[in-house]
Each structure stands twice: as structure tokens, then as C-alpha cells.
Coordinates of C-alpha atoms in Angstrom, one line a residue:
M1 CA -196.9 -22.1 -119.0
S2 CA -200.8 -22.1 -118.2
A3 CA -199.1 -26.1 -117.4
V4 CA -196.8 -24.7 -115.1
I5 CA -198.4 -21.9 -113.1
A6 CA -201.7 -24.0 -112.2
P7 CA -200.2 -26.7 -109.6
V8 CA -199.0 -23.5 -107.8
S9 CA -201.3 -20.6 -108.6
A10 CA -202.8 -20.2 -105.4
L11 CA -199.7 -19.6 -103.9
L12 CA -198.4 -16.9 -106.6
L13 CA -201.6 -15.0 -106.3
S14 CA -201.0 -15.7 -101.8
V15 CA -197.6 -14.1 -103.2
A16 CA -198.9 -11.1 -105.0
L17 CA -201.5 -10.0 -102.3
L18 CA -198.7 -10.2 -99.4
L19 CA -196.2 -8.5 -101.4
M20 CA -198.4 -5.7 -102.8
G21 CA -199.4 -5.2 -98.9
H22 CA -195.7 -5.0 -97.5
G23 CA -194.7 -2.5 -100.8
L24 CA -197.5 0.2 -99.6
Q25 CA -195.7 -0.4 -96.4
G26 CA -192.3 -0.1 -96.9
T27 CA -193.1 3.5 -98.2
L28 CA -196.1 4.7 -96.6
L29 CA -194.7 4.2 -92.9
P30 CA -191.2 6.3 -93.5
V31 CA -193.3 9.5 -95.1
R32 CA -195.6 9.1 -92.4
A33 CA -193.0 8.9 -89.5
E34 CA -191.2 11.8 -91.5
L35 CA -194.5 14.3 -91.1
E36 CA -194.7 13.0 -87.8
A37 CA -191.4 14.4 -87.1
F38 CA -189.6 11.1 -85.7
G39 CA -186.7 12.0 -86.2
T40 CA -184.1 10.6 -88.7
F41 CA -182.5 8.5 -86.5
N42 CA -185.6 6.6 -85.1
I43 CA -186.9 6.0 -88.7
G44 CA -183.2 4.6 -88.8
V45 CA -183.9 2.3 -85.8
L46 CA -187.4 1.6 -87.6
G47 CA -185.8 0.3 -90.6
S48 CA -183.4 -1.7 -88.4
A49 CA -185.9 -3.1 -86.3
Y50 CA -188.1 -4.6 -89.0
F51 CA -184.5 -6.1 -90.2
I52 CA -183.8 -7.6 -86.8
G53 CA -187.1 -9.3 -87.1
F54 CA -186.9 -10.9 -90.4
A55 CA -183.6 -12.2 -89.0
G56 CA -185.5 -13.3 -86.5
G57 CA -188.5 -14.8 -88.3
C58 CA -185.2 -16.4 -90.7
L59 CA -183.9 -18.7 -88.2
L60 CA -187.3 -19.8 -85.8
G61 CA -190.0 -20.2 -88.8
A62 CA -189.0 -23.4 -89.5
R63 CA -189.6 -24.6 -85.5
V64 CA -193.1 -22.6 -86.0
V65 CA -193.8 -24.5 -89.3
R66 CA -192.9 -27.9 -87.9
R67 CA -195.0 -27.4 -84.7
V68 CA -198.2 -26.5 -86.5
G69 CA -198.0 -26.9 -89.7
H70 CA -198.1 -24.5 -93.1
I71 CA -201.4 -23.4 -93.2
R72 CA -202.0 -22.7 -89.9
T73 CA -198.9 -20.5 -90.1
F74 CA -199.3 -19.0 -92.4
T75 CA -202.9 -17.5 -91.7
A76 CA -201.7 -16.5 -88.4
L77 CA -199.0 -15.1 -89.1
T78 CA -200.7 -13.1 -92.1
A79 CA -203.1 -12.3 -89.0
I80 CA -200.6 -10.4 -86.9
A81 CA -198.9 -8.9 -89.9
A82 CA -202.9 -7.1 -91.0
A83 CA -203.4 -6.0 -87.3
A84 CA -199.9 -5.0 -87.2
A85 CA -200.4 -3.0 -90.2
L86 CA -203.3 -1.2 -89.2
V87 CA -202.1 -0.6 -85.1
H88 CA -199.6 1.7 -86.9
A89 CA -202.2 3.6 -87.3
L90 CA -203.7 3.5 -84.2
A91 CA -201.5 4.0 -82.1
V92 CA -198.9 7.2 -83.6
D93 CA -195.5 6.7 -81.3
I94 CA -192.0 5.9 -82.8
Y95 CA -191.6 3.4 -79.8
A96 CA -194.4 1.1 -80.4
W97 CA -193.6 1.6 -84.6
W98 CA -190.2 -0.4 -83.6
G99 CA -191.9 -2.8 -81.6
L100 CA -194.3 -3.2 -84.9
R101 CA -191.5 -2.9 -87.3
A102 CA -190.1 -6.2 -85.7
V103 CA -193.1 -7.9 -85.5
T104 CA -194.1 -7.5 -89.0
G105 CA -189.9 -8.3 -90.2
F106 CA -190.8 -12.0 -88.4
C107 CA -193.6 -12.8 -89.9
L108 CA -193.4 -11.7 -93.4
A109 CA -190.0 -13.9 -93.5
G110 CA -191.9 -17.1 -91.6
L111 CA -194.8 -16.2 -94.7
Y112 CA -192.0 -16.7 -97.0
L113 CA -190.7 -19.5 -96.1
V114 CA -194.1 -21.3 -95.7
I115 CA -194.8 -20.1 -99.6
E116 CA -190.9 -20.8 -100.5
S117 CA -191.2 -24.4 -98.9
W118 CA -194.8 -25.3 -100.5
L119 CA -193.3 -24.0 -104.3
N120 CA -190.5 -26.5 -103.7
E121 CA -192.6 -29.2 -103.3
R122 CA -194.9 -28.4 -106.1
A123 CA -191.7 -27.9 -108.4
T124 CA -190.6 -30.7 -110.6
N125 CA -187.2 -31.1 -112.5
A126 CA -188.4 -29.5 -115.4
T127 CA -190.1 -26.4 -113.8
R128 CA -188.4 -25.5 -110.9
G129 CA -186.3 -22.3 -113.2
M130 CA -189.6 -21.7 -114.7
I131 CA -191.1 -21.3 -111.3
L132 CA -188.5 -19.3 -109.9
S133 CA -188.4 -17.0 -112.5
I134 CA -191.9 -15.8 -112.1
Y135 CA -191.9 -15.8 -108.1
T136 CA -188.7 -13.6 -108.9
M137 CA -190.8 -11.3 -111.4
I138 CA -193.8 -11.2 -109.0
N139 CA -191.9 -10.1 -106.0
L140 CA -190.6 -7.1 -108.2
T141 CA -193.9 -6.6 -110.2
V142 CA -196.2 -5.9 -106.8
M143 CA -193.7 -4.4 -104.9
T144 CA -193.1 -1.9 -106.9
L145 CA -197.5 -1.4 -107.6
G146 CA -197.3 -1.6 -103.7
Q147 CA -195.1 1.7 -103.6
L148 CA -197.3 3.3 -106.1
M149 CA -200.2 2.6 -104.1
I150 CA -199.1 5.5 -101.8
V151 CA -200.7 8.0 -104.3
L152 CA -204.6 6.9 -103.2
Y153 CA -204.7 8.5 -100.3
D154 CA -203.3 11.4 -97.3
P155 CA -200.4 9.5 -95.7
Q156 CA -201.7 11.2 -92.3
A157 CA -204.9 10.2 -92.4
F158 CA -206.0 6.2 -92.1
P159 CA -207.0 4.4 -95.5
L160 CA -203.6 3.6 -96.8
F161 CA -203.2 1.9 -93.2
A162 CA -206.3 0.0 -93.8
L163 CA -205.6 -0.7 -97.7
A164 CA -202.2 -2.4 -96.7
S165 CA -204.3 -4.1 -93.6
I166 CA -206.6 -6.1 -95.9
L167 CA -203.9 -6.9 -98.8
V168 CA -202.1 -9.1 -96.4
S169 CA -204.9 -10.2 -94.9
L170 CA -206.5 -11.4 -98.5
A171 CA -203.3 -13.2 -98.8
A172 CA -204.0 -15.9 -96.2
V173 CA -207.4 -16.5 -98.5
P174 CA -206.2 -18.4 -101.5
V175 CA -203.4 -20.2 -98.8
A176 CA -206.5 -21.5 -96.4
L177 CA -209.0 -22.4 -99.2
T178 CA -206.0 -24.9 -101.3
T179 CA -207.3 -28.2 -101.7
S180 CA -203.8 -29.2 -102.4
A181 CA -201.8 -31.3 -99.6
A182 CA -199.4 -29.3 -97.5
P183 CA -195.5 -30.1 -98.1
T184 CA -193.3 -31.8 -95.9
P185 CA -192.3 -29.0 -92.4
P186 CA -188.6 -27.3 -93.5
E187 CA -185.6 -28.0 -91.5
T188 CA -184.2 -25.8 -89.6
V189 CA -180.8 -24.3 -91.3
Q190 CA -177.6 -24.9 -90.1
L191 CA -175.9 -21.5 -90.4
R192 CA -172.0 -22.1 -90.5
P193 CA -170.5 -18.4 -91.2
Q194 CA -166.5 -18.9 -91.2
R195 CA -167.0 -22.3 -93.8
T196 CA -169.0 -20.3 -96.0
Y197 CA -166.2 -17.2 -95.7
K198 CA -163.6 -19.4 -96.3
A199 CA -165.6 -20.9 -99.1
S200 CA -165.9 -17.5 -100.8
P201 CA -165.0 -14.1 -98.9
V202 CA -166.3 -12.0 -102.1
G203 CA -169.6 -14.2 -101.8
L204 CA -170.3 -14.0 -97.4
M205 CA -168.6 -9.7 -97.7
G206 CA -170.4 -8.9 -100.5
C207 CA -174.1 -9.9 -99.1
F208 CA -173.0 -8.2 -95.9
A209 CA -171.9 -5.2 -98.1
A210 CA -175.4 -4.6 -100.2
G211 CA -176.6 -5.1 -96.8
L212 CA -174.9 -2.6 -95.6
A213 CA -175.1 -0.4 -99.0
N214 CA -179.4 -1.4 -99.8
G215 CA -180.4 -1.3 -96.3
P216 CA -180.8 2.1 -96.0
F217 CA -182.7 3.3 -99.0
W218 CA -186.3 0.8 -98.0
A219 CA -185.5 2.4 -94.3
L220 CA -185.0 6.1 -95.3
G221 CA -185.2 6.3 -99.6
P222 CA -188.5 7.9 -98.7
V223 CA -187.3 10.1 -96.4
F224 CA -184.8 11.3 -98.4
A225 CA -186.9 11.6 -101.5
V226 CA -189.8 13.7 -99.0
G227 CA -186.5 15.9 -97.6
V228 CA -185.4 17.0 -101.4
G229 CA -188.5 18.0 -102.1
L230 CA -191.1 15.4 -104.0
D231 CA -194.4 15.2 -103.3
T232 CA -196.3 12.2 -102.4
R233 CA -196.2 11.3 -106.3
G234 CA -192.4 11.8 -106.3
V235 CA -191.9 10.0 -103.5
A236 CA -194.3 7.1 -104.8
V237 CA -192.1 7.0 -108.5
F238 CA -188.7 7.4 -106.8
M239 CA -188.4 4.3 -105.1
A240 CA -190.7 2.6 -108.0
L241 CA -188.1 3.4 -109.9
V242 CA -185.1 1.7 -107.8
V243 CA -187.3 -1.6 -108.0
I244 CA -187.8 -1.7 -111.8
A245 CA -183.9 -0.5 -112.3
G246 CA -182.7 -3.3 -110.3
A247 CA -185.4 -6.0 -112.3
I248 CA -184.0 -4.1 -115.5
G249 CA -180.1 -4.7 -114.3
Q250 CA -180.4 -8.4 -113.0
W251 CA -180.3 -9.8 -116.6
P252 CA -177.0 -8.3 -118.4
L253 CA -175.0 -7.6 -115.0
G254 CA -175.8 -11.7 -114.5
R255 CA -175.3 -12.8 -118.4
L256 CA -172.3 -10.9 -118.3
S257 CA -170.3 -13.1 -115.3
D258 CA -171.2 -15.9 -116.1
R259 CA -168.8 -15.0 -118.9
I260 CA -165.8 -13.5 -117.0
D261 CA -164.4 -13.3 -114.0
R262 CA -167.8 -12.8 -112.1
R263 CA -165.8 -10.5 -109.6
K264 CA -164.9 -8.0 -112.1
V265 CA -169.0 -7.9 -112.8
I266 CA -169.1 -7.4 -108.7
V267 CA -166.6 -4.6 -109.0
A268 CA -168.0 -3.1 -111.8
A269 CA -171.7 -2.6 -110.3
C270 CA -170.3 -1.6 -107.0
V271 CA -168.3 1.1 -108.5
L272 CA -171.0 2.2 -110.8
A273 CA -173.6 2.1 -107.8
A274 CA -171.2 4.4 -105.5
M275 CA -170.4 7.3 -108.2
A276 CA -175.0 6.6 -108.7
G277 CA -174.6 7.2 -105.1
A278 CA -171.9 10.0 -105.5
G279 CA -173.8 12.3 -107.8
Q280 CA -177.0 11.6 -105.9
F281 CA -175.8 13.0 -103.2
I282 CA -174.0 15.7 -105.0
T283 CA -177.1 17.2 -107.6
S284 CA -179.9 16.2 -105.0
A285 CA -179.2 19.9 -103.6
Y286 CA -180.8 22.1 -107.2
W287 CA -181.9 19.3 -109.6
T288 CA -185.2 17.3 -109.0
Q289 CA -184.9 15.3 -112.6
G290 CA -181.4 14.4 -111.5
V291 CA -182.6 12.7 -108.0
L292 CA -185.0 10.8 -110.4
A293 CA -182.4 9.9 -112.5
M294 CA -180.0 9.0 -110.2
A295 CA -182.0 7.4 -108.7
F296 CA -182.4 4.8 -111.3
A297 CA -178.9 4.3 -112.0
F298 CA -178.2 3.6 -108.3
G299 CA -181.3 0.5 -108.5
L300 CA -179.6 -0.7 -112.3
F301 CA -176.6 -1.1 -110.5
A302 CA -176.9 -1.7 -106.2
I303 CA -179.4 -3.8 -106.3
P304 CA -178.7 -6.5 -108.2
L305 CA -175.5 -6.7 -106.2
Y306 CA -176.6 -9.9 -103.8
A307 CA -177.8 -12.0 -106.5
L308 CA -174.7 -11.5 -108.0
C309 CA -172.6 -12.2 -105.1
V310 CA -175.3 -15.6 -104.5
A311 CA -173.3 -16.5 -107.9
H312 CA -170.5 -16.3 -107.3
A313 CA -170.6 -17.9 -103.5
N314 CA -172.4 -20.7 -105.4
D315 CA -169.6 -21.2 -107.9
F316 CA -166.9 -22.5 -104.5
V317 CA -169.4 -24.3 -102.3
D318 CA -170.4 -27.9 -102.2
P319 CA -173.8 -28.3 -103.8
R320 CA -174.9 -30.4 -101.2
E321 CA -174.2 -27.2 -99.3
F322 CA -176.2 -24.7 -100.7
V323 CA -178.8 -24.0 -99.0
E324 CA -176.8 -23.9 -95.8
A325 CA -174.3 -21.4 -97.9
S326 CA -177.8 -19.3 -99.0
G327 CA -178.9 -19.2 -94.9
T328 CA -175.7 -17.8 -94.1
L329 CA -175.5 -15.4 -96.7
L330 CA -178.8 -14.3 -96.0
L331 CA -177.9 -13.4 -92.2
A332 CA -175.0 -11.7 -93.6
N333 CA -177.1 -9.6 -95.8
A334 CA -179.2 -9.1 -92.7
L335 CA -177.2 -8.2 -90.4
G336 CA -175.6 -5.5 -93.3
S337 CA -179.7 -4.1 -93.4
I338 CA -179.6 -3.6 -89.5
L339 CA -176.8 -1.9 -89.3
G340 CA -177.0 0.2 -92.6
P341 CA -179.2 2.0 -91.7
L342 CA -178.3 3.2 -88.8
L343 CA -175.7 4.4 -89.9
A344 CA -177.3 6.6 -92.8
A345 CA -179.4 8.4 -90.1
L346 CA -176.6 9.4 -88.4
A347 CA -175.2 10.2 -91.7
M348 CA -178.4 12.3 -92.6
A349 CA -178.1 13.9 -89.3
R350 CA -174.9 15.6 -90.1
L351 CA -175.1 16.3 -93.8
G352 CA -179.1 16.1 -94.6
P353 CA -181.1 14.1 -97.1
P354 CA -178.1 13.3 -99.0
G355 CA -176.3 11.4 -96.6
L356 CA -177.9 8.7 -97.2
F357 CA -176.0 7.8 -100.2
A358 CA -172.9 9.1 -98.9
V359 CA -173.1 5.9 -96.6
S360 CA -174.5 3.7 -99.7
A361 CA -171.1 4.7 -102.3
L362 CA -168.7 4.2 -99.4
A363 CA -170.2 1.0 -98.6
H364 CA -170.2 0.1 -102.4
T365 CA -166.4 1.3 -103.2
G366 CA -165.1 -0.5 -99.6
M367 CA -166.9 -3.4 -101.4
A368 CA -165.0 -2.8 -105.1
A369 CA -162.2 -2.5 -103.2
F370 CA -162.3 -5.8 -101.2
A371 CA -163.4 -7.9 -104.0
M372 CA -160.2 -6.6 -106.3
H373 CA -158.1 -7.4 -103.4
R374 CA -159.7 -11.0 -103.6
M375 CA -159.3 -11.2 -107.1
R376 CA -155.0 -11.2 -106.6
Q377 CA -155.3 -13.8 -104.0
R378 CA -157.2 -16.7 -105.5
A379 CA -157.9 -16.9 -109.5
A380 CA -161.8 -17.4 -111.1
P381 CA -163.3 -20.5 -111.1
A382 CA -163.3 -22.2 -114.7
P383 CA -166.0 -21.4 -116.9
E384 CA -167.3 -25.4 -116.6
E385 CA -167.1 -25.2 -113.1
R386 CA -169.5 -21.8 -112.5
T387 CA -172.9 -21.9 -111.7
P388 CA -175.4 -20.0 -114.0
F389 CA -176.5 -16.7 -112.8
V390 CA -179.7 -16.9 -111.3
P391 CA -181.4 -13.5 -110.2
V392 CA -182.9 -14.6 -106.5
P393 CA -184.8 -12.6 -104.4
R394 CA -183.5 -12.0 -100.9
T395 CA -186.1 -13.6 -98.9
T396 CA -185.2 -17.3 -96.8
P397 CA -182.6 -20.1 -97.0
E398 CA -186.1 -22.2 -98.4
L399 CA -185.6 -20.5 -102.1
A400 CA -182.6 -22.0 -102.1
E401 CA -184.0 -25.6 -102.6
L402 CA -186.3 -23.9 -105.3
D403 CA -183.0 -22.6 -107.5
P404 CA -182.3 -24.9 -109.8
R405 CA -178.1 -24.5 -109.3
S406 CA -178.8 -27.0 -106.2
E407 CA -178.1 -30.0 -105.2
T408 CA -182.0 -30.5 -104.6
E409 CA -182.6 -30.4 -108.0
L410 CA -181.0 -33.8 -109.1
R411 CA -183.9 -35.9 -107.0
G412 CA -186.3 -37.8 -108.2
E413 CA -189.5 -36.3 -109.5

């Protein structure tokens, strides 16, 4: 294990610090926005702005890296992201926050791109899968820790914004001091949605549906939790439970999808996530403990949906087009994540806080219906033709080259 981690330890430490600060901001900003009475729809736009910036970073980040290199790109983007975290506290204005979240999204996408291309360069055919697993686990663990940090200080005070900025700033140190040579600059990924849809309609639409259903949770989950009466500690636990449940759900659902028609697992996950969302809608008005129980159930089935749909798409995509398809699937997810918070905010304005999960339940139900329709149109691939499930995080197309299912695994060491 140590022999695998040693060549990438600086990068993994940077990831941990970066995502801890990012996780803290993800919970802090909606809570503070709610306390500032910015309005539910405006807070929904805040979430959409982040994903607009993230999509832009995925599309343009490779050009920046090719122009100035990995280390300069990483240090510049961490500086901008850290400054943005502080400016949120200095300019408590919804219009300023919209712009700051878009900038943060762009920076995070660029930082993911640098880290993942570097990890891919350091990985060998023998260590590729283990590095991806460690990277995914770090993503889930430190994001949870970051969310829980909101209990350390008053969300209306300055220290939490300062702490988020400090963590993001420190992420630049391991990369800036590394003695490893920078990897080859990444290529810009060509996106062809029609080609990907033709290869795997369920894969592409499932990634869009995952963004449509789950994007609102990241943007408005803390607002929902405050709205149903949870205090700051309760909000932190609520958000963390969903992430923890998602991590737990990845493996059994993924392994089951390797054994049977993957679309059946996607349908089951969507139906169960919709039921959890409906349960949240019904119980949140009068049963606080039920809110936490339903949050765990929601995370257990909703969070793995993206990785399940990516795995299904990979069953039909030519391995030589794996990175291209992954970029298209990620873009579809980002588009869903842009639209979802806006729809959820409108639903919450009319139905109250439970409207958040009404939108998620409808999106999951629609996806289940579409997948069942497609099951009647095309047979599942034979077991020997399937690629194994890998619990990939939703980051950048560059991660696809680290995925053991990619044809890049066949390159010489």
C-alpha cells in the first residue's frame, strides 16, 4: 500500500485539504444565505452558478494547463478559490455570491483536472485501480469532514469563511513543493452527445437525471434542513449522512450491477431514491428523526446513480472513446445540476422546504420509467462484454484515464 501511495502522496494531501475547504463552503454558504434571508430561489441560483462555472472549467481548464503548466495553474486557481471564500464574508450580497460561486466552480474543475491528470501520469497498470479507489475514498471522507466543520463557529461570523480559505490555500503547498516532474499537459476532450446517446441512452440520460435529482440537494439541502427545524449541528449531520450513505451504497449496488442487467439496478435505485424523497416530503413536517433516517436512505440510493450510469454507458462505448464519452456524461450531469436547483427552488417556494425532495422524487421516477422503456428496446450486453463497476467520483473527464476500464490501461509502463 505504501509503495502505491508514496509517488502520489503530495497530490492526495492537496486533494484532502482542498475538498475539506470545499465541503465546508458547500454547507456554510446555503446556511448563511438562508440566515441572510436571500430567498430560496436566489439560493438555488447560487447552486446553479457553481455548476455553470464547473462546466466551464471542465471545457476550458485543459487550455490553461497547456499554456502555463500544472504547478502554475494549481497555485493560481487555489489562490483565486481561497480569495473567493473570503470575499463571501466581506461582500454579503446575493449578486456578488452568484459570481463568486461561478468562479469557485471554474477553479475547482481546473484543480480537479490538474490533480487527476497528475495522478494518471504517476499510476502504472498495476496501481491504477488502487489509486482511483484511494482517491474516491478521500473525496468522500474529507467532504464529510468539511461539512461537519460548520459546527465549529457561528455561520454568521467570519471564522468559518477564514477556515475554508485557509484549507484551500494550504492545498497549494504540497503541489508547489513537490520535486516530481509535471506530467504531459492534458488534451481538450471532444464532446459528441449524439454519439454517446446512440451508444447508451440510459447512460447519458441517467447522468443528466442524477444531476437533476441530486444537484438540488447540494445546493439547497442545508436550506431544507434549517427549514424543517434542524440547528447547525443537525444540518451538519444531515448533510454528512447523505454522503456517508452514498459511500456505503456504491459497493453493493455496483457489484449487483455487475451480475445482472445494470438497468435493473438503475431502475431499483431510482425507485428507492424516489420513495426516500417522497418519505422525506411526507415526514419532514412532524418527525425530525425521520428527516435524518430518510436522508440516509436517500443517499444510499441516489448518490450511486451517477457511477451506475457511467458503468452502463461503458458497457456500450468503444474503449478508445472512453474519455470522450466520460466527458459527455459529465457535461450531461452538470447540465442537470444547473437546472435542478432552479426547479427545486421554485418547488420549495410553493410547497415549503419539502419541495426539494419532491423534485428529486419526480426526477428519479422519470429516470426509472425511461430505463424500463429502454429495457424493452434493447437487450443487456452479455456478462463477458460488460466492464466492471467502478465507484467514480463526479469530477473531470481526465479521471477517465485513471479508470481501469479505460483503454489507456493497455499502454506500456
